[in-house]
Coordinates of C-alpha atoms in Angstrom, one line a residue:
M1 CA 248.0 158.4 258.7
S2 CA 250.1 155.7 257.1
K3 CA 248.7 152.1 257.3
L4 CA 252.1 151.0 258.4
T5 CA 252.0 153.0 261.6
H6 CA 250.1 151.9 264.7
P7 CA 250.1 154.7 267.2
Y8 CA 249.7 154.1 270.9
V9 CA 246.7 155.9 272.4
D10 CA 246.0 157.2 275.9
G11 CA 242.2 157.6 276.4
F12 CA 240.4 159.7 279.0
V13 CA 236.8 160.2 280.2
A14 CA 235.9 162.7 282.9
A15 CA 233.0 164.8 284.2
V16 CA 233.7 168.6 284.0
P17 CA 231.4 171.2 285.5
T18 CA 229.5 172.6 282.5
A19 CA 230.2 176.2 283.8
N20 CA 234.0 175.4 283.5
K21 CA 233.9 174.7 279.7
A22 CA 236.0 177.7 278.7
E23 CA 238.4 177.0 281.6
F24 CA 238.7 173.4 280.5
I25 CA 239.5 174.4 276.9
E26 CA 242.2 176.8 278.2
H27 CA 243.6 174.0 280.4
A28 CA 243.6 171.5 277.6
R29 CA 245.2 173.8 275.1
A30 CA 248.1 174.5 277.5
A31 CA 248.5 170.8 278.2
A32 CA 248.5 169.9 274.5
V33 CA 251.5 172.1 274.0
V34 CA 253.4 170.2 276.7
F35 CA 252.3 166.8 275.4
K36 CA 253.4 167.6 271.9
E37 CA 256.7 168.9 273.1
H38 CA 257.3 165.5 274.8
G39 CA 256.4 163.3 271.8
A40 CA 252.6 163.2 271.4
L41 CA 251.4 163.3 267.8
R42 CA 247.9 164.4 268.3
I43 CA 245.6 165.5 271.2
V44 CA 241.9 165.4 270.8
E45 CA 239.4 166.9 273.3
C46 CA 235.7 166.3 272.9
W47 CA 232.8 167.9 274.8
G48 CA 229.8 165.6 275.1
D49 CA 226.6 166.8 273.6
D50 CA 224.8 163.4 273.1
V51 CA 225.9 161.2 276.0
P52 CA 222.9 159.0 277.0
E53 CA 222.3 157.8 280.6
G54 CA 222.7 154.1 280.9
E55 CA 220.8 151.5 282.8
V56 CA 223.8 149.2 283.5
T57 CA 226.8 151.1 282.2
S58 CA 227.5 154.5 280.6
F59 CA 230.1 157.3 280.4
T60 CA 228.0 159.3 282.9
M61 CA 227.8 156.4 285.4
A62 CA 231.5 155.6 285.1
V63 CA 232.6 159.1 286.1
K64 CA 229.6 159.7 288.5
R65 CA 228.5 162.8 286.5
R66 CA 226.4 165.3 288.4
D67 CA 223.6 167.3 287.0
D68 CA 225.8 170.4 286.5
E69 CA 228.5 168.5 284.7
S70 CA 229.3 167.5 281.1
I71 CA 231.3 164.5 279.9
I72 CA 234.6 165.0 278.1
F73 CA 236.1 162.2 275.9
S74 CA 239.8 162.7 275.0
W75 CA 242.7 160.9 273.5
I76 CA 246.4 161.4 272.9
E77 CA 248.2 159.6 270.1
W78 CA 251.8 158.7 270.4
P79 CA 254.1 157.1 267.9
S80 CA 254.7 154.1 270.2
R81 CA 254.3 152.8 273.7
A82 CA 258.0 153.5 274.4
V83 CA 257.6 157.2 273.2
R84 CA 254.5 157.5 275.4
D85 CA 256.2 156.0 278.5
E86 CA 259.1 158.4 278.2
G87 CA 257.0 161.4 277.1
M88 CA 254.4 160.9 279.8
S89 CA 257.1 160.8 282.6
K90 CA 258.4 164.1 281.3
V91 CA 254.9 165.6 281.1
M92 CA 254.2 164.7 284.7
E93 CA 257.3 166.5 285.8
D94 CA 256.9 169.5 283.5
P95 CA 256.4 172.6 285.7
R96 CA 253.8 174.0 283.3
L97 CA 251.4 171.3 284.2
Q98 CA 251.8 171.3 288.0
M99 CA 248.5 171.9 289.9
D100 CA 249.6 175.3 291.2
V101 CA 250.3 176.5 287.6
N102 CA 247.6 174.7 285.5
P103 CA 245.0 173.2 287.9
M104 CA 242.5 170.7 286.5
P105 CA 239.0 172.4 286.2
F106 CA 237.3 169.2 287.3
D107 CA 237.6 166.4 289.9
G108 CA 240.6 164.4 288.8
K109 CA 239.6 161.6 291.2
R110 CA 236.7 160.8 288.7
L111 CA 239.0 160.8 285.6
I112 CA 239.1 157.5 283.9
F113 CA 242.2 156.8 281.8
G114 CA 244.2 154.1 280.2
G115 CA 246.7 153.3 277.5
F116 CA 245.8 151.3 274.4
E117 CA 247.7 149.5 271.6
S118 CA 246.1 150.3 268.2
I119 CA 245.0 147.1 266.5
I120 CA 243.0 148.5 263.6
D121 CA 243.4 151.9 262.0
E122 CA 241.4 152.1 258.8

């Protein structure tokens, strides 16, 4: 990635039933196609395999992970906030990602997400 570009990043953390790993991967792959068509540069989905429990804060505490769930950590890179804002509104309206077509294989109420301006990209 060029040092002159500073992508805008949407970040996500969620608890996914461990038994739904294959279903989650299928869901994420379908969603990635839609995000890229609407301007995303890169979609990264990570399945937690070393996510420690915290005493004060942790990924697991933040999403109220249950014993039968795993943590996912994901991000989407966009060329800019403007491209993200326009693209995300199109993604949310895209019929391929409606709940009756591509339902989330996890509890979306416990999904943590946010948009971030890149400040260092080394």
